[in-house]
Coordinates of C-alpha atoms and ligand atoms in Angstrom, one line a residue:
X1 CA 137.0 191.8 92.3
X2 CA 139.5 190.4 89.7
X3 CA 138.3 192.3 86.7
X4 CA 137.0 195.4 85.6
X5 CA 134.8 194.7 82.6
X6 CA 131.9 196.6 83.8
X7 CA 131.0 200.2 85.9
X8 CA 127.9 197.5 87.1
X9 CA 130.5 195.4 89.0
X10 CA 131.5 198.2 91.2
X11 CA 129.9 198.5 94.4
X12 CA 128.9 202.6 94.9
X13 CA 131.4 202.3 98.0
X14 CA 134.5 200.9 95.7
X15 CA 133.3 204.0 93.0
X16 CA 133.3 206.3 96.1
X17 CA 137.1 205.1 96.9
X18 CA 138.4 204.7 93.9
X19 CA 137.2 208.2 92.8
X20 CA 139.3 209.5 95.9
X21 CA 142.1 207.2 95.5
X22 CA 142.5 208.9 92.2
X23 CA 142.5 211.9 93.8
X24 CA 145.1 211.0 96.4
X25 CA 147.8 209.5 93.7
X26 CA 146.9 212.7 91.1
X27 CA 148.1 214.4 94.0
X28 CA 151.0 212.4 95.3
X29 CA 152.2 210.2 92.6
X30 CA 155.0 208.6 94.7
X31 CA 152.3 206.5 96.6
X32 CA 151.7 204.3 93.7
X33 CA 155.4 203.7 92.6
X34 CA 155.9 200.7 94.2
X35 CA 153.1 199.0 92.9
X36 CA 154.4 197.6 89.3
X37 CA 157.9 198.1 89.7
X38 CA 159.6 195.8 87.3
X39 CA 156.2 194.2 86.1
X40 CA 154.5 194.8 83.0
X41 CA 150.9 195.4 81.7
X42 CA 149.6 194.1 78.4
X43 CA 147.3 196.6 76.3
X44 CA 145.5 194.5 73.5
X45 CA 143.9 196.8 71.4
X46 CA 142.2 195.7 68.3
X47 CA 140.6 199.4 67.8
X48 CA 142.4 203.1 67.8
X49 CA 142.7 204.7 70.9
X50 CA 144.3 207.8 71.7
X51 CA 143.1 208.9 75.7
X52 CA 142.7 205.4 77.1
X53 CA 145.9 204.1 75.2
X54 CA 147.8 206.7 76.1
X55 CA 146.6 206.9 80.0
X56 CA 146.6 203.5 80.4
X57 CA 150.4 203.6 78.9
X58 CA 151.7 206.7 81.4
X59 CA 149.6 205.5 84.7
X60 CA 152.0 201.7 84.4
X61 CA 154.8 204.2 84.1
X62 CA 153.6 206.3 87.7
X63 CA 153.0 202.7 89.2
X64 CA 156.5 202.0 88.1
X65 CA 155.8 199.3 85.3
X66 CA 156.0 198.9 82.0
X67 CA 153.4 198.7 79.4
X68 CA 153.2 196.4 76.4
X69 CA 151.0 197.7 73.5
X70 CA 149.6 195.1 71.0
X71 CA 147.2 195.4 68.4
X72 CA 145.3 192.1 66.5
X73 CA 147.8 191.9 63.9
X74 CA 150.9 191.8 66.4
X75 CA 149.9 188.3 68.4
X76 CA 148.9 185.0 67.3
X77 CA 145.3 185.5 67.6
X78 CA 145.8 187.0 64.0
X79 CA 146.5 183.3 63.4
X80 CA 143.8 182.0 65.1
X81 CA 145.1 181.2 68.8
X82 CA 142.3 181.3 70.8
X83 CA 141.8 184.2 73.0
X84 CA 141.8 181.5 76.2
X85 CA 145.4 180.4 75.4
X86 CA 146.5 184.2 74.8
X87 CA 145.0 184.6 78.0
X88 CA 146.3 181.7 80.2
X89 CA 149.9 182.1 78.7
X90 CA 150.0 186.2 79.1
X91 CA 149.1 185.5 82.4
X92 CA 152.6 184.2 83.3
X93 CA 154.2 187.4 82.2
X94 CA 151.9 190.2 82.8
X95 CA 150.7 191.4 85.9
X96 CA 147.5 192.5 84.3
X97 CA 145.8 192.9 80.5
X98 CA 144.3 196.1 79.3
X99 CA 141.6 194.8 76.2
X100 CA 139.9 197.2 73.7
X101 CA 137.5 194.5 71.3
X102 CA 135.1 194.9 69.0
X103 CA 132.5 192.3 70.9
X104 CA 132.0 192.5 74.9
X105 CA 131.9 188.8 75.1
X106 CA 135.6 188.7 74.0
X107 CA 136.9 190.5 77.1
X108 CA 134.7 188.4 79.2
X109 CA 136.3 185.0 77.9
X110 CA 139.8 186.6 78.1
X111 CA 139.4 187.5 81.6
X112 CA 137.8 183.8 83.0
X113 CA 140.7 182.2 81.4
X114 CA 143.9 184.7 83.0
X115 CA 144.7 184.8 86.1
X116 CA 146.0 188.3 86.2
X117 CA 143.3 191.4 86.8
X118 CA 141.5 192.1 83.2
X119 CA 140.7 195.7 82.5
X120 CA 137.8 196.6 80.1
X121 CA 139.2 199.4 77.5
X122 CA 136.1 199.5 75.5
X123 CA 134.2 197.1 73.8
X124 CA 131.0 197.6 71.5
X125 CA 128.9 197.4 74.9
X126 CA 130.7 199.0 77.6
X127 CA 133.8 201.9 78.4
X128 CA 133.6 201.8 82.1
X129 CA 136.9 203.2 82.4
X130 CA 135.4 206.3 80.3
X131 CA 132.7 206.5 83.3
X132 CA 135.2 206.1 85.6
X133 CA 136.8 209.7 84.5
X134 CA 133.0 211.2 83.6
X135 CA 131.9 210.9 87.5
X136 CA 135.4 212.3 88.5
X137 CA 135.1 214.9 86.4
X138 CA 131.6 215.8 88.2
X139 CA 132.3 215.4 91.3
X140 CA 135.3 217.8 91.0
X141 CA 133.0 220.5 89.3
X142 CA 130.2 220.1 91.7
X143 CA 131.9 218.7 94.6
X144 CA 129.1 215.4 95.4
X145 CA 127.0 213.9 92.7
X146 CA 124.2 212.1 94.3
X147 CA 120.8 213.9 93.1
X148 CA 122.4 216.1 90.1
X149 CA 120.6 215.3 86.8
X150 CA 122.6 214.2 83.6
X151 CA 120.9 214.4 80.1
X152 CA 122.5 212.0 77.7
X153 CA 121.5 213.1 74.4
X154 CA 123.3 210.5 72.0
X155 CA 123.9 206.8 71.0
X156 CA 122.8 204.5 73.5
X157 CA 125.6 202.5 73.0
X158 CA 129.1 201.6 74.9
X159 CA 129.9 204.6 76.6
X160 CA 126.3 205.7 77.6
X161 CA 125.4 202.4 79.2
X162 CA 128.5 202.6 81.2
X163 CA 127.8 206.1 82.1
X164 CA 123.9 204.9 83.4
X165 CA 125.5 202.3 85.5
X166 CA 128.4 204.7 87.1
X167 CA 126.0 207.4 87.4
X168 CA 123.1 205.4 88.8
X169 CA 126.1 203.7 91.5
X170 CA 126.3 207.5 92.4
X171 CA 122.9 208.1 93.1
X172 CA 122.2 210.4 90.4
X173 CA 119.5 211.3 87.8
X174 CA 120.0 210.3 83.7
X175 CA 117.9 211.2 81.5
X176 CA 118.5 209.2 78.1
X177 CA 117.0 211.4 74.9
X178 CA 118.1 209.0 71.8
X179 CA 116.1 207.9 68.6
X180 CA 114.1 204.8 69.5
X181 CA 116.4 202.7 67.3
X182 CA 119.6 204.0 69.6
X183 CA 118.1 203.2 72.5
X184 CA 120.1 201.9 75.6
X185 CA 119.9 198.1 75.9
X186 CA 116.9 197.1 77.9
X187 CA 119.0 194.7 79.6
X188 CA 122.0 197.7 80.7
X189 CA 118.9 200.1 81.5
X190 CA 117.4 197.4 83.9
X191 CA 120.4 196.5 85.6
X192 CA 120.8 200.3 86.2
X193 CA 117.2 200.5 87.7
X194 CA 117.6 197.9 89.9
X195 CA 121.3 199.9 91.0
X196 CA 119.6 203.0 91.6
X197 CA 116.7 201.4 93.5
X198 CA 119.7 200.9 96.3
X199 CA 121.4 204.4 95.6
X200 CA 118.0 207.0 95.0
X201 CA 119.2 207.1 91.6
X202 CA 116.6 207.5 89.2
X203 CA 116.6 207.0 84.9
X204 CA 114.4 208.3 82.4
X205 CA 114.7 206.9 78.4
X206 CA 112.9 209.6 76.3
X207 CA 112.5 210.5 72.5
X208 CA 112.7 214.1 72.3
X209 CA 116.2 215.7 73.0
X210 CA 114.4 219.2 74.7
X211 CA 112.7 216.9 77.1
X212 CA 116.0 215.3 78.5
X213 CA 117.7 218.7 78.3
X214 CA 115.4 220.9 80.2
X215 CA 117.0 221.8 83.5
X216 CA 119.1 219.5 83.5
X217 CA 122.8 220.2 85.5
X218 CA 125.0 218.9 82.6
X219 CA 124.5 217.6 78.8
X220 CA 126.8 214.9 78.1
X221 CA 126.9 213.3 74.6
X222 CA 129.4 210.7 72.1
X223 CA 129.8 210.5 68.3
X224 CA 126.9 209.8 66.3
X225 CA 128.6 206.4 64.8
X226 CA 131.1 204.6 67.2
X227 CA 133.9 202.4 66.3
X228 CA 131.8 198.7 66.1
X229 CA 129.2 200.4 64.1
X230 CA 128.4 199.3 60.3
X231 CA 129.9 202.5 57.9
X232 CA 127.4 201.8 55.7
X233 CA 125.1 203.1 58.3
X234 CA 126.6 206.5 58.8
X235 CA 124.2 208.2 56.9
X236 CA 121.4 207.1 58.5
X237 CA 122.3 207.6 61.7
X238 CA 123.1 211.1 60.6
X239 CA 120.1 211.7 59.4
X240 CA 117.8 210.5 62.4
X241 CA 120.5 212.1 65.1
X242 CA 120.3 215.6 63.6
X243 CA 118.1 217.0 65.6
X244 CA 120.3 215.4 68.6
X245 CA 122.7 218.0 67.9
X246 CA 124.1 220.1 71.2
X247 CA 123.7 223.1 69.7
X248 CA 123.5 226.7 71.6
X249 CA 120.2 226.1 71.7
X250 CA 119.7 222.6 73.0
X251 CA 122.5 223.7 75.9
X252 CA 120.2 227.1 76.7
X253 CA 117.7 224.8 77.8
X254 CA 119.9 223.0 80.7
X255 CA 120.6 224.9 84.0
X256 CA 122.1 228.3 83.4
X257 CA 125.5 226.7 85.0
X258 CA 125.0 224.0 83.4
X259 CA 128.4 222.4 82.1
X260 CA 129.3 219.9 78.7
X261 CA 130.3 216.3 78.7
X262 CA 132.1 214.4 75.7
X263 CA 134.0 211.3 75.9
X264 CA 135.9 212.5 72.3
X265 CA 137.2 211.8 70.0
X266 CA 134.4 214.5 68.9
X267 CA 132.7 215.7 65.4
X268 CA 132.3 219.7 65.7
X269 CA 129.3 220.3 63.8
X270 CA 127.7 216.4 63.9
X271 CA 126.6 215.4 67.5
X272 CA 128.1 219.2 69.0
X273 CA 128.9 222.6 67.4
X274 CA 131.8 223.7 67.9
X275 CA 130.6 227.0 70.3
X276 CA 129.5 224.2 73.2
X277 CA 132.3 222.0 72.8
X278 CA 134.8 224.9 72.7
X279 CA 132.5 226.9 75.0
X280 CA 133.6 228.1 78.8
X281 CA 131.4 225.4 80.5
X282 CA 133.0 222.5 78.4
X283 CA 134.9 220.2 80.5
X284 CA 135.7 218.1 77.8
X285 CA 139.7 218.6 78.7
X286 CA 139.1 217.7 82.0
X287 CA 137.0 214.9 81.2
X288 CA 140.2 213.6 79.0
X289 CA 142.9 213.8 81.3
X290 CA 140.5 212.4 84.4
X291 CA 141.3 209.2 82.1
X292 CA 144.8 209.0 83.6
X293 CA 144.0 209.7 87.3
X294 CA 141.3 207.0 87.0
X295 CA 143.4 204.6 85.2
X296 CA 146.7 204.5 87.9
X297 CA 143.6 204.2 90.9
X298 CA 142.2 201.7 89.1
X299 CA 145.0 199.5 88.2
X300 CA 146.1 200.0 91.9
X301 CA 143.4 199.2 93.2
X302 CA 142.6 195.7 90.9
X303 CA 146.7 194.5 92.0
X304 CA 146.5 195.6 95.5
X305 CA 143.3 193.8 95.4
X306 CA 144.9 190.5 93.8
X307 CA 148.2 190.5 96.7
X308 CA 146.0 190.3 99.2
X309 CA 143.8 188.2 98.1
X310 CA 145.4 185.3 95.4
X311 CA 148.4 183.0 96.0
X312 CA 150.2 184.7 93.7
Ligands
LIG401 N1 137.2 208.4 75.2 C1 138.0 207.5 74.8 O1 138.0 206.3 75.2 O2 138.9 207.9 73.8 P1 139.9 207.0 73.0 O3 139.1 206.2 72.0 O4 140.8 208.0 72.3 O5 140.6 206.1 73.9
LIG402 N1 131.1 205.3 71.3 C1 132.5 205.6 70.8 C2 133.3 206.0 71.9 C3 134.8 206.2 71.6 C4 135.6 206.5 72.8 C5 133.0 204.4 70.0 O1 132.8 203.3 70.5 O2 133.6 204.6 69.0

């Protein structure tokens, strides 16, 4: 695997050792020193960031590396250089690009044209690094994750459809509660059927927020309007999410010990009030700083991969 542009690509074994290779170098940072020592990685962002810019940033530093932070208006692709020639030519200096894009098919282009690993920061599709730090964050709380239910209650959009993959790699059970019109993609949800068929994962797309929430063993949900959305929008979305709201009593129907999942950045009082997100089985913190363990296990793991097996 040269890339990491989807959780889908992933086999559940690499999740499974990548989760505790994370683990390992949270634990022992000096095992991953060596890895980039004098090298540098590219982050090309063309939207904010603050937990996968900033993990991304400090896990080259543990590996020993430098990082590079761009945005659009700092390379010549504000010009009109083609993301193909960025790609080919900041292949001869860095030893891997980090890409945050608007449209998933950008990243995709990028990484057939460098030769260097290219990691998926977010696009309007997929965050599979975010899923990446979700399951870690579960399997710490619960200690395994095969056969615990999820209820996604929320945009069926980038971070959710990485979620479905990454959960359904893990065996476990999603139930998706969204407005029709914010469903998951058909495609994403299929792909993630087909996963679980392998893993005894199962996934469930509903209308009605109670019905996803009910028993369920956490209630994980994102910002009403995401970053490639259309402002103009906002307002509607509002209006058919609001009864999408993890509220006190949305959470009371979940599992007494039932615990809260956010990616963040959040909106107390839109998608969650403030009393679940701030509440004692939020793990919202967790969740954040899993980000960093997940990043320097993954960007080990994609450049260990490449020594052993390119002529570089
Ligand atoms: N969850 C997440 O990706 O946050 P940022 O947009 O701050 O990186
Ligand atoms: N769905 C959100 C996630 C932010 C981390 C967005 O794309 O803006």
């Amino acid at each position: 695997m040269k890339d990491f542009l989807r959780t889908a690509s992933l086999s559940p074994e690499d999740l499974s050792l990548l989760l505790d290779r994370a683990v390992d170098l949270e634990r022992d940072p000096d095992r991953g020193r060596a890895v980039l020592r004098g090298e540098t990685v590219v982050l090309y962002f063309e939207k904010p960031s603050t937990r996968t810019r900033l993990s991304f940033e400090t896990a080259v530093a543990r590996l020993g590396g430098h990082a590079i932070f761009t945005t659009t208006s700092d390379l010549q692709t504000a010009r009109g250089e083609t993301l193909e020639d960025t790609a080919r030519v900041g292949s001869r200096y860095a030893r891997a690009w980090v890409l945050r894009t608007y449209r998933h098919e950008h990243v995709v282009r990028f990484a057939a044209a460098a030769t260097v690993p290219v990691i998926n920061a977010l696009t309007n599709d997929h965050h599979p690094c975010q899923s990446l730090a979700d399951l870690l964050t579960l399997r710490q709380h619960w200690g395994s994750l095969a056969r615990r239910t999820v209820a996604w209650i929320g945009p069926g959009n980038n971070v959710a459809h990485s979620f479905l993959e990454g959960a359904m790699l893990a065996g476990m059970r999603v139930r998706v509660a969204t407005p029709p019109e914010y469903a998951p993609d058909v495609e994403v949800v299929a792909d993630a059927r087909d996963i679980a068929k392998a893993t005894g994962g199962a996934l469930d797309v509903v209308e009605h927020p109670a019905d996803a929430a009910r028993g369920a063993d956490a209630i994980y949900t994102d910002a009403w309007t995401s970053m490639g959305d259309d402002p103009r929008e906002t307002d509607a979305r509002r209006a058919a999410f609001e009864r999408y709201r993890i509220d006190d009593r949305l959470f009371g129907l979940a599992a007494p010990d039932a615990v809260f999942l956010h990616c963040m950045p959040a909106y107390r009082g839109a998608e969650v009030s403030a009393s679940v997100f701030d509440g004692r089985r939020s793990l919202v913190l967790q969740q954040a700083e899993n980000h960093l363990h997940t990043s320097v296990a993954l960007l080990e793991m994609l450049l260990r991969t490449e020594l052993s097996g390119s002529a570089r």
